[in-house]
Amino acid sequence: MEPIKNDYVQLQVAMKESHLSNDLISQLVLNQKIGDIHLKSFRFDDAIKNHEDYLRLSEQLADSLQIVKALNLLASNYRKAYQLEHAIRHSFRARKILDNLQQSDSIIFKAKAETLNGIGWIYSMLDFPDEALNSFNQSYQYLEKNISDTELLADNLTGMGIAYSNKERYDSARVYFNKSSNFHIATNSRSGLGLIFLSFGKLSTKQGNYREALIFLNNAYNTLKETNDWIKQMEVCFASGEAYKKLAQYADAEKFLLEGLEIAKEMNLPFYLKTAYSELTDIYYLQNKPTVAQQHHIASLQYEGLIKREKMQNALFNAFTDYQRTESERLIAGVETIYVTKNIQHKFLIFSCFLIIVLLIAIFLIYNQYITNKKQNEKSLVEITKLKSDFYTNITHEFKTPISIIIGLAEKLKKTIGESKSAHNLIDLDIIGRQSENLLFLVNEILTVSKIQSSNQIHWVNGNIVSHLRYLHSCYQDVAEAKKINYLFHSSSDEIIMDYSREQIRVIVNNLLANSIKHCSAGNKILLMVREDKKQKKCIIEVADNGEGIAAKDLPHIFRTFYQGDTDLREKIGVGIGLAFTKQVVESLGGKIQVRSVPFNETVFTVEIPVTNYRKSASITPAEETAPVMRQSAYDPVESGESKGESGRPLLLIVEDNRDMVFYLTTILRDDYNIIVAHDGQRALEIAEEKVPDLIISDLMMPVMDGNSFCCHLKKSVMTSHIPIIVLTAKTSTEERIDLIKAGVDAYITKPFIEEELKAKISQLLKSRKDLREKYGQVVLESQNVSSDITNDSNFEFLQRVTDIIYREMRNIEFFPQGLASEMCISPSQLNRKIKSISGLNATNYILKVRLNRAKKLLTTSQKPIGEIAMDCGFNDFAYFSRTFKKEFGITPSKYQRMPHLQE
């Protein structure tokens, strides 16, 4: 019958012949095929009639598998016609029959997958997303057991995506829709692709992205127009009408809803007719057409009674309860059978006990000897490892000195020869310098291997591993963007508190990310994912990409030392340490690493690390413990917003466009400093001039204004020229270092950096700035002799100008501080911050100190009365002048004036 399976006329002729010959088998097959043709044409009543006959004949022949197939087909008919009570009854009956079948071959697995898929759609249509997701997952698991039903696999993935969408887990929904689309593309299923576009459109509508939704829905509409899948076409029309309604484009919404209504009328589907009339009622009311709206409302009410959603949900609940009861009875019967079997075995076990005891004693003695030998071998291995580690360390340090000299001499000779224009020698020396640098890099890699391979050197911390992984991910952001790779990070939760080693995790993640970047090209996607399996107590880190991939024959050997496949897909890890070494590092943490790959489709490295908290009491630094990730209760830096910190602490401005890096930096610095944040150079420049921070930490690559331009502007501005700047960069070439120095950068640190190095650099720069402030204060206030390097400094010139104005307007009490700020062409708050950053005193205290120093000088050089001197220095209240003078110098003005050695 295979040649005529799609020929309806020939099938009907064959059906008549089978009735005449009373051939039940042929009737069974023909009813199935004719019913399938009706179902594909959406003639549900005819399809149900044929499939009912198919079920009746299967029951007559007592063929359980055929009964299940017939039940699944009937359930599909009723489900698509939205007669869910019948669909529920047939699906759960099929599930009961399958549970009683003892076979476990691929045919049974496929039948179970189809049944669970149907139940999943029923749950989804009745708004039970958790139960739907569970059914789709079970169906998918059966399909993974060597069954190549691509269409059903794709349908399960689509169902999972819709379930996640109903649970408002939109990112997960998109992942499953994308997976499903890959299958539909592979099989060139236009109906399937239309469903995926429709699902994306509904998802975008839920998220409020109505324009994006219409793009997807338009693709769905055009794709399905070339098929006869009227139900999906109708659903696209309804979804488009909803999106246009949200955009207040009521005419377009009406057009699509009317088109959907016509399809529903033609197919006579009450549920969809009610939907169409209800939506049109809303549209006509919104268009101020109450008469037409009322007519459609009345029409929708006519179908309301035909769709009893609560009755359907009750039917589903009753069917599930009945299935659970039957399943429990079956399990009890199974337990009783097992009990009888165990009782028979009991006598044999008693008889075997003596022999087992003897064997156990023998095993214990053998094991004890094995442990002794193992300890001796481990001791020897530790000694060998230590010797090897010492050898690596010593020889690499020996290498570093001559290599550094070679690099230095090569650079010097390049400059000398460059003046003589000997081009060939320049090229040769350039190669020498470059290769020397490469050799130095390899030596550093050997040091890394030596350090990591010494398991006793693992430094454990207890903290939030998610923030550390976010930081490591951000270190490759610039490299990925330069290659135009879609570079993503995803975590199932903001915090996973556990014991881990920063160095080991850095090596693992850096190697895997660098490897992915190396083997991806423009347009590819790399995703670093982290999640916690609380049942298994594991932290799972995954690095996935859709780049070149690994050949199937190389996968079993990819972690073997020195192994290279015949292909060049993934010959080694990007940083040169190798997958074999990465595996050793993972295992040193008690974890394991796995890989799965489909070349040029998907490659996923999965690292599983045990989650423990043994070192919680040992504690790490506060910054390590509280690394926040977008938590309101922790620390959530906002652009131009100052963190809540203690007054008097240094103020740092962090300029970084990557928010994950901002979180990491604020986490490690907020306990010692107050923090403000900007996400581009232009905004940072505005904040710096307004807030005048004590120090700035800036990224190099930023939008609007890059790090170099930002630093140049800061150093040229009177308000910000004194602020020390630290630049974080992944670029470390000689030319780039020179550019940073020319821009006025005080220090630069390469990514990824060590926390302690950054803190030490900040502390050093702030101390240097404090020492300079004290020097400025002594020079200006006490009129000490100064060196030319200070007098030429812009900060000294600013403070000197402020002091001159204070001297000029000293008697004018009303002039300060507003007048002083106006003459300096800045606001009072900016004046206060600038003076404090240079001298260590706020504006009011600095003005007071200048006045007191002036009074002190006049007391020794003038014969005026003390009251007149106080007036000349801006003190109208003599008692106040006397108190402040004594507080500052430890002596009253009158006693100071009478001291003979000062009067001479």
Coordinates of N, CA and C in Angstrom, one line a residue, residues 269-460:
L269 N -14.5 26.0 14.0 CA -13.8 25.6 15.2 C -14.3 26.6 16.3
P270 N -15.1 26.2 17.2 CA -15.8 27.1 18.2 C -14.8 28.0 19.0
F271 N -13.7 27.3 19.5 CA -12.7 28.0 20.3 C -12.1 29.2 19.5
Y272 N -11.7 29.0 18.3 CA -11.1 30.0 17.5 C -12.1 31.1 17.1
L273 N -13.4 30.7 16.8 CA -14.4 31.6 16.5 C -14.7 32.6 17.7
K274 N -14.7 32.0 18.9 CA -14.9 32.8 20.1 C -13.7 33.8 20.2
T275 N -12.5 33.3 20.0 CA -11.3 34.2 20.1 C -11.4 35.3 19.1
A276 N -11.8 35.0 17.9 CA -11.8 36.1 16.8 C -12.9 37.1 17.2
Y277 N -14.1 36.7 17.6 CA -15.2 37.6 17.9 C -14.8 38.5 19.1
S278 N -14.2 37.9 20.1 CA -13.8 38.6 21.3 C -12.8 39.7 21.0
E279 N -11.7 39.3 20.2 CA -10.7 40.3 19.8 C -11.3 41.4 19.0
L280 N -12.2 41.1 18.0 CA -12.8 42.1 17.1 C -13.7 43.0 18.0
T281 N -14.3 42.5 19.0 CA -15.2 43.3 19.9 C -14.3 44.4 20.5
D282 N -13.1 44.1 21.0 CA -12.2 45.1 21.6 C -11.8 46.1 20.5
I283 N -11.4 45.6 19.3 CA -10.9 46.5 18.3 C -12.0 47.5 17.9
Y284 N -13.3 47.0 17.7 CA -14.3 48.0 17.3 C -14.7 49.0 18.4
Y285 N -14.6 48.5 19.7 CA -14.8 49.5 20.8 C -13.7 50.6 20.7
L286 N -12.4 50.1 20.5 CA -11.3 51.1 20.4 C -11.4 52.0 19.3
Q287 N -12.1 51.5 18.2 CA -12.3 52.4 17.0 C -13.6 53.2 17.1
N288 N -14.2 53.2 18.3 CA -15.4 53.9 18.5 C -16.6 53.5 17.6
K289 N -16.7 52.2 17.5 CA -17.8 51.6 16.7 C -18.6 50.7 17.6
P290 N -19.4 51.3 18.5 CA -20.0 50.5 19.5 C -21.1 49.5 19.0
T291 N -21.7 49.9 17.9 CA -22.8 49.0 17.3 C -22.2 47.7 16.8
V292 N -21.1 47.8 16.0 CA -20.4 46.7 15.4 C -19.8 45.8 16.6
A293 N -19.2 46.6 17.5 CA -18.6 45.9 18.7 C -19.6 45.0 19.4
Q294 N -20.8 45.6 19.6 CA -21.9 44.8 20.3 C -22.3 43.6 19.6
Q295 N -22.4 43.7 18.3 CA -22.7 42.6 17.4 C -21.7 41.4 17.6
H296 N -20.5 41.8 17.5 CA -19.4 40.8 17.7 C -19.3 40.2 19.1
H297 N -19.7 41.0 20.1 CA -19.7 40.5 21.4 C -20.8 39.5 21.6
I298 N -22.0 39.7 21.0 CA -23.1 38.8 21.1 C -22.6 37.5 20.4
A299 N -21.9 37.6 19.3 CA -21.5 36.4 18.5 C -20.5 35.6 19.4
S300 N -19.6 36.3 20.1 CA -18.6 35.6 20.9 C -19.3 34.8 22.1
L301 N -20.4 35.4 22.6 CA -21.1 34.8 23.7 C -21.8 33.5 23.2
Q302 N -22.2 33.4 21.9 CA -22.8 32.2 21.4 C -21.9 31.0 21.5
Y303 N -20.6 31.3 21.4 CA -19.6 30.2 21.5 C -19.0 30.0 22.9
E304 N -19.4 30.9 23.8 CA -18.8 30.8 25.2 C -19.3 29.5 25.8
G305 N -20.6 29.1 25.6 CA -21.1 27.9 26.3 C -20.5 26.6 25.7
L306 N -20.0 26.7 24.5 CA -19.4 25.5 23.9 C -18.0 25.2 24.4
I307 N -17.4 26.2 25.0 CA -16.0 26.1 25.5 C -16.0 26.2 27.0
K308 N -16.0 25.1 27.7 CA -16.0 25.1 29.1 C -14.6 24.7 29.7
R309 N -13.8 25.8 29.9 CA -12.4 25.6 30.2 C -12.3 24.9 31.6
E310 N -13.1 25.3 32.5 CA -13.0 24.6 33.8 C -13.4 23.1 33.7
K311 N -14.3 22.8 32.9 CA -14.7 21.4 32.7 C -13.5 20.6 32.1
M312 N -12.8 21.2 31.2 CA -11.6 20.6 30.6 C -10.5 20.4 31.6
Q313 N -10.3 21.4 32.5 CA -9.3 21.3 33.5 C -9.7 20.2 34.5
N314 N -10.9 20.1 34.9 CA -11.4 19.1 35.8 C -11.2 17.7 35.1
A315 N -11.4 17.6 33.8 CA -11.2 16.3 33.1 C -9.8 15.9 33.2
L316 N -8.9 16.9 33.0 CA -7.5 16.7 33.0 C -7.0 16.2 34.4
F317 N -7.5 16.9 35.4 CA -7.2 16.5 36.8 C -7.7 15.1 37.1
N318 N -8.9 14.8 36.7 CA -9.4 13.4 37.0 C -8.7 12.4 36.2
A319 N -8.3 12.7 35.0 CA -7.5 11.7 34.2 C -6.2 11.4 34.8
F320 N -5.5 12.5 35.3 CA -4.2 12.4 35.9 C -4.3 11.6 37.2
T321 N -5.3 11.9 38.0 CA -5.5 11.2 39.3 C -5.8 9.7 39.0
D322 N -6.6 9.4 38.0 CA -6.9 8.0 37.7 C -5.6 7.3 37.3
Y323 N -4.8 8.0 36.5 CA -3.5 7.4 36.0 C -2.6 7.2 37.2
Q324 N -2.5 8.1 38.1 CA -1.7 8.0 39.3 C -2.1 6.8 40.1
R325 N -3.4 6.6 40.3 CA -3.9 5.5 41.1 C -3.6 4.2 40.4
T326 N -3.8 4.1 39.1 CA -3.4 2.9 38.4 C -2.0 2.6 38.5
E327 N -1.2 3.6 38.3 CA 0.3 3.4 38.4 C 0.7 2.9 39.8
S328 N 0.1 3.5 40.8 CA 0.4 3.0 42.2 C 0.0 1.6 42.4
E329 N -1.1 1.2 41.9 CA -1.5 -0.2 42.0 C -0.5 -1.1 41.3
R330 N -0.1 -0.7 40.1 CA 0.9 -1.5 39.4 C 2.2 -1.6 40.1
L331 N 2.6 -0.5 40.7 CA 3.9 -0.5 41.5 C 3.8 -1.4 42.7
I332 N 2.6 -1.4 43.4 CA 2.4 -2.3 44.6 C 2.5 -3.7 44.2
A333 N 1.8 -4.1 43.0 CA 1.9 -5.4 42.5 C 3.3 -5.8 42.2
G334 N 4.1 -4.9 41.7 CA 5.5 -5.2 41.4 C 6.3 -5.4 42.6
V335 N 6.0 -4.6 43.7 CA 6.7 -4.8 44.9 C 6.4 -6.1 45.6
E336 N 5.1 -6.6 45.5 CA 4.8 -7.9 46.0 C 5.5 -9.0 45.3
T337 N 5.6 -8.9 44.0 CA 6.4 -9.9 43.2 C 7.8 -9.9 43.6
I338 N 8.4 -8.7 43.8 CA 9.8 -8.6 44.2 C 10.0 -9.2 45.6
Y339 N 9.0 -9.0 46.5 CA 9.1 -9.6 47.9 C 9.1 -11.1 47.8
V340 N 8.2 -11.7 47.0 CA 8.2 -13.1 46.9 C 9.6 -13.6 46.4
T341 N 10.1 -13.0 45.4 CA 11.4 -13.3 44.8 C 12.5 -13.2 45.8
K342 N 12.5 -12.1 46.6 CA 13.5 -11.9 47.6 C 13.4 -13.0 48.7
N343 N 12.2 -13.4 49.0 CA 12.1 -14.4 50.0 C 12.7 -15.7 49.6
I344 N 12.5 -16.0 48.3 CA 13.1 -17.3 47.8 C 14.7 -17.2 47.8
Q345 N 15.1 -16.0 47.5 CA 16.6 -15.8 47.5 C 17.2 -15.8 48.9
H346 N 16.4 -15.5 49.9 CA 16.9 -15.3 51.2 C 17.7 -16.5 51.7
K347 N 17.2 -17.8 51.5 CA 17.9 -19.0 51.9 C 19.3 -19.1 51.3
F348 N 19.3 -18.8 50.0 CA 20.5 -18.8 49.2 C 21.5 -17.8 49.8
L349 N 21.0 -16.7 50.2 CA 21.9 -15.6 50.7 C 22.5 -16.1 52.1
I350 N 21.7 -16.7 52.9 CA 22.2 -17.2 54.2 C 23.3 -18.3 54.0
F351 N 23.0 -19.1 53.0 CA 24.0 -20.2 52.7 C 25.3 -19.5 52.2
S352 N 25.2 -18.4 51.5 CA 26.4 -17.8 50.9 C 27.2 -16.9 51.9
C353 N 26.6 -16.6 53.1 CA 27.2 -15.6 54.0 C 28.6 -16.0 54.4
F354 N 28.8 -17.3 54.8 CA 30.1 -17.7 55.2 C 31.1 -17.5 54.2
L355 N 30.8 -17.9 52.9 CA 31.7 -17.7 51.8 C 32.1 -16.2 51.6
I356 N 31.0 -15.4 51.7 CA 31.2 -13.9 51.5 C 32.2 -13.4 52.6
I357 N 32.0 -13.8 53.9 CA 32.8 -13.3 55.0 C 34.3 -13.7 54.7
V358 N 34.5 -14.9 54.3 CA 35.9 -15.3 53.9 C 36.4 -14.4 52.8
L359 N 35.6 -14.2 51.8 CA 36.1 -13.4 50.7 C 36.4 -11.9 51.2
L360 N 35.5 -11.4 52.1 CA 35.8 -10.1 52.6 C 37.1 -10.0 53.3
I361 N 37.4 -11.0 54.1 CA 38.6 -10.9 54.9 C 39.8 -10.9 53.9
A362 N 39.7 -11.8 52.8 CA 40.8 -11.8 51.8 C 40.9 -10.5 51.1
I363 N 39.7 -9.9 50.8 CA 39.8 -8.6 50.1 C 40.4 -7.5 51.0
F364 N 40.0 -7.6 52.3 CA 40.6 -6.6 53.2 C 42.1 -6.6 53.3
L365 N 42.6 -7.9 53.3 CA 44.1 -8.0 53.4 C 44.7 -7.5 52.1
I366 N 44.1 -7.9 51.0 CA 44.7 -7.4 49.7 C 44.6 -5.9 49.6
Y367 N 43.4 -5.3 50.0 CA 43.3 -3.9 50.0 C 44.3 -3.1 50.9
N368 N 44.5 -3.7 52.1 CA 45.4 -3.1 53.0 C 46.8 -3.0 52.4
Q369 N 47.2 -4.1 51.7 CA 48.5 -4.1 51.1 C 48.5 -3.1 49.9
Y370 N 47.4 -3.0 49.2 CA 47.3 -2.0 48.1 C 47.5 -0.6 48.6
I371 N 46.8 -0.3 49.7 CA 46.9 1.1 50.3 C 48.3 1.4 50.7
T372 N 49.0 0.4 51.3 CA 50.4 0.6 51.7 C 51.2 0.9 50.5
N373 N 51.1 0.1 49.5 CA 51.9 0.4 48.3 C 51.5 1.7 47.6
K374 N 50.2 2.0 47.7 CA 49.8 3.3 47.0 C 50.4 4.5 47.8
K375 N 50.4 4.5 49.1 CA 51.0 5.6 49.9 C 52.5 5.7 49.5
Q376 N 53.2 4.6 49.4 CA 54.6 4.7 49.1 C 54.8 5.3 47.7
N377 N 53.9 4.9 46.7 CA 54.0 5.4 45.4 C 53.7 6.9 45.3
E378 N 52.7 7.3 46.1 CA 52.3 8.7 46.2 C 53.4 9.5 46.8
K379 N 54.1 9.0 47.8 CA 55.2 9.7 48.4 C 56.3 9.9 47.3
S380 N 56.6 8.9 46.6 CA 57.6 9.0 45.5 C 57.1 10.0 44.4
L381 N 55.9 9.9 44.1 CA 55.3 10.8 43.1 C 55.4 12.3 43.5
V382 N 55.1 12.5 44.8 CA 55.2 13.9 45.3 C 56.6 14.4 45.2
E383 N 57.6 13.5 45.5 CA 59.0 14.0 45.5 C 59.4 14.2 44.0
I384 N 58.9 13.4 43.1 CA 59.3 13.6 41.7 C 58.6 14.9 41.2
T385 N 57.3 15.1 41.6 CA 56.6 16.3 41.2 C 57.3 17.6 41.7
K386 N 57.8 17.5 42.9 CA 58.5 18.6 43.5 C 59.8 18.9 42.8
L387 N 60.5 17.8 42.4 CA 61.8 18.0 41.7 C 61.5 18.6 40.3
K388 N 60.4 18.1 39.7 CA 60.1 18.7 38.3 C 59.7 20.1 38.5
S389 N 58.9 20.5 39.5 CA 58.4 21.8 39.7 C 59.6 22.7 39.9
D390 N 60.6 22.3 40.8 CA 61.7 23.1 41.1 C 62.6 23.3 39.8
F391 N 62.7 22.3 39.0 CA 63.4 22.4 37.8 C 62.8 23.4 36.9
Y392 N 61.5 23.4 36.7 CA 60.8 24.3 35.9 C 61.0 25.8 36.4
T393 N 60.9 25.9 37.7 CA 61.0 27.2 38.3 C 62.4 27.8 38.1
N394 N 63.4 27.0 38.4 CA 64.8 27.4 38.3 C 65.2 27.8 36.9
I395 N 64.9 26.8 36.0 CA 65.3 27.0 34.6 C 64.6 28.2 33.9
T396 N 63.3 28.5 34.3 CA 62.6 29.6 33.7 C 63.2 30.9 34.2
H397 N 63.5 31.0 35.5 CA 64.1 32.2 36.0 C 65.5 32.4 35.4
E398 N 66.2 31.4 35.1 CA 67.5 31.5 34.4 C 67.3 32.0 33.0
F399 N 66.2 31.6 32.3 CA 65.8 32.1 31.0 C 65.5 33.6 31.0
K400 N 64.8 34.0 32.0 CA 64.3 35.4 32.0 C 65.3 36.5 31.9
T401 N 66.5 36.3 32.5 CA 67.5 37.4 32.5 C 68.0 37.6 31.1
P402 N 68.6 36.6 30.4 CA 69.1 36.8 29.1 C 68.0 37.2 28.1
I403 N 66.8 36.7 28.3 CA 65.7 37.1 27.3 C 65.4 38.6 27.5
S404 N 65.3 39.1 28.7 CA 65.1 40.5 29.0 C 66.2 41.4 28.4
I405 N 67.4 40.9 28.5 CA 68.5 41.7 27.9 C 68.4 41.7 26.4
I406 N 68.1 40.6 25.8 CA 67.9 40.5 24.3 C 66.9 41.5 23.8
I407 N 65.7 41.5 24.5 CA 64.6 42.4 24.2 C 65.1 43.9 24.3
G408 N 65.8 44.2 25.4 CA 66.3 45.6 25.6 C 67.3 46.0 24.5
L409 N 68.3 45.1 24.2 CA 69.3 45.4 23.2 C 68.6 45.5 21.8
A410 N 67.7 44.6 21.5 CA 67.0 44.7 20.2 C 66.3 46.0 20.0
E411 N 65.6 46.5 21.0 CA 65.0 47.8 20.9 C 66.0 48.9 20.7
K412 N 67.1 48.9 21.5 CA 68.1 49.9 21.4 C 68.7 49.9 20.0
L413 N 69.1 48.7 19.5 CA 69.7 48.6 18.1 C 68.7 49.1 17.1
K414 N 67.4 48.8 17.2 CA 66.4 49.2 16.2 C 66.4 50.8 16.1
K415 N 66.5 51.5 17.3 CA 66.5 52.9 17.2 C 67.8 53.4 16.5
T416 N 69.0 52.8 16.9 CA 70.2 53.2 16.3 C 70.3 53.0 14.8
I417 N 69.9 51.8 14.4 CA 69.9 51.4 13.0 C 68.9 52.2 12.2
G418 N 67.8 52.5 12.9 CA 66.7 53.3 12.2 C 67.2 54.6 11.8
E419 N 68.2 55.2 12.5 CA 68.7 56.5 12.1 C 69.6 56.3 10.9
S420 N 70.2 55.2 10.7 CA 71.1 54.9 9.5 C 70.3 54.4 8.4
K421 N 68.9 54.2 8.6 CA 68.0 53.7 7.5 C 68.4 52.4 6.9
S422 N 68.9 51.5 7.7 CA 69.2 50.1 7.2 C 68.0 49.3 7.4
A423 N 67.2 49.2 6.3 CA 65.9 48.6 6.4 C 65.9 47.1 6.7
H424 N 66.8 46.4 6.0 CA 66.9 45.0 6.2 C 67.3 44.6 7.6
N425 N 68.2 45.3 8.2 CA 68.6 45.1 9.6 C 67.5 45.4 10.5
L426 N 66.7 46.4 10.2 CA 65.6 46.7 11.0 C 64.6 45.5 11.0
I427 N 64.3 45.0 9.9 CA 63.4 43.8 9.8 C 63.9 42.6 10.6
D428 N 65.2 42.4 10.5 CA 65.8 41.2 11.2 C 65.7 41.5 12.7
L429 N 66.0 42.7 13.1 CA 66.0 43.0 14.6 C 64.6 43.0 15.1
D430 N 63.6 43.4 14.2 CA 62.3 43.3 14.7 C 61.8 41.9 14.9
I431 N 62.3 41.0 14.0 CA 62.0 39.6 14.2 C 62.6 39.0 15.5
I432 N 63.9 39.4 15.7 CA 64.5 39.0 17.0 C 63.7 39.5 18.2
G433 N 63.3 40.7 18.2 CA 62.6 41.3 19.3 C 61.3 40.5 19.5
R434 N 60.6 40.3 18.4 CA 59.3 39.6 18.5 C 59.4 38.2 19.0
Q435 N 60.4 37.5 18.5 CA 60.6 36.1 18.9 C 61.0 36.0 20.4
S436 N 61.8 37.0 20.8 CA 62.2 37.1 22.2 C 61.1 37.2 23.1
E437 N 60.2 38.1 22.7 CA 58.9 38.3 23.5 C 58.1 37.0 23.5
N438 N 58.0 36.4 22.4 CA 57.3 35.1 22.3 C 57.9 34.1 23.3
L439 N 59.2 34.0 23.3 CA 59.9 33.1 24.2 C 59.7 33.4 25.6
L440 N 59.7 34.7 25.9 CA 59.3 35.1 27.3 C 57.9 34.7 27.7
F441 N 57.0 34.8 26.7 CA 55.6 34.4 27.0 C 55.6 32.9 27.3
L442 N 56.3 32.1 26.5 CA 56.3 30.6 26.7 C 56.9 30.3 28.1
V443 N 58.0 31.0 28.5 CA 58.6 30.8 29.8 C 57.6 31.1 30.9
N444 N 56.8 32.1 30.7 CA 55.8 32.4 31.7 C 54.7 31.3 31.8
E445 N 54.4 30.7 30.6 CA 53.5 29.6 30.6 C 54.0 28.4 31.4
I446 N 55.3 28.2 31.2 CA 55.9 27.1 32.0 C 55.8 27.3 33.5
L447 N 56.0 28.6 33.9 CA 55.9 28.9 35.3 C 54.5 28.7 35.8
T448 N 53.5 29.0 34.9 CA 52.1 28.8 35.3 C 51.8 27.3 35.5
V449 N 52.3 26.5 34.5 CA 52.1 25.0 34.6 C 52.8 24.5 35.9
S450 N 54.0 25.0 36.2 CA 54.7 24.6 37.4 C 53.9 24.9 38.7
K451 N 53.3 26.1 38.7 CA 52.6 26.5 39.9 C 51.3 25.7 40.1
I452 N 50.6 25.5 39.0 CA 49.3 24.8 39.1 C 49.5 23.3 39.4
Q453 N 50.5 22.7 38.8 CA 50.7 21.3 39.0 C 51.1 20.9 40.4
S454 N 51.5 21.9 41.2 CA 51.8 21.6 42.6 C 50.5 21.7 43.3
S455 N 49.9 20.5 43.6 CA 48.5 20.6 44.2 C 48.5 21.2 45.6
N456 N 49.6 21.1 46.2 CA 49.7 21.7 47.6 C 49.6 23.2 47.6
Q457 N 49.8 23.8 46.4 CA 49.8 25.2 46.3 C 48.4 25.8 46.0
I458 N 47.4 25.0 46.0 CA 46.0 25.5 45.8 C 45.6 26.5 46.9
H459 N 45.3 27.7 46.6 CA 44.8 28.7 47.6 C 43.3 28.8 47.5
W460 N 42.6 28.1 48.4 CA 41.2 28.1 48.4 C 40.6 29.4 49.1

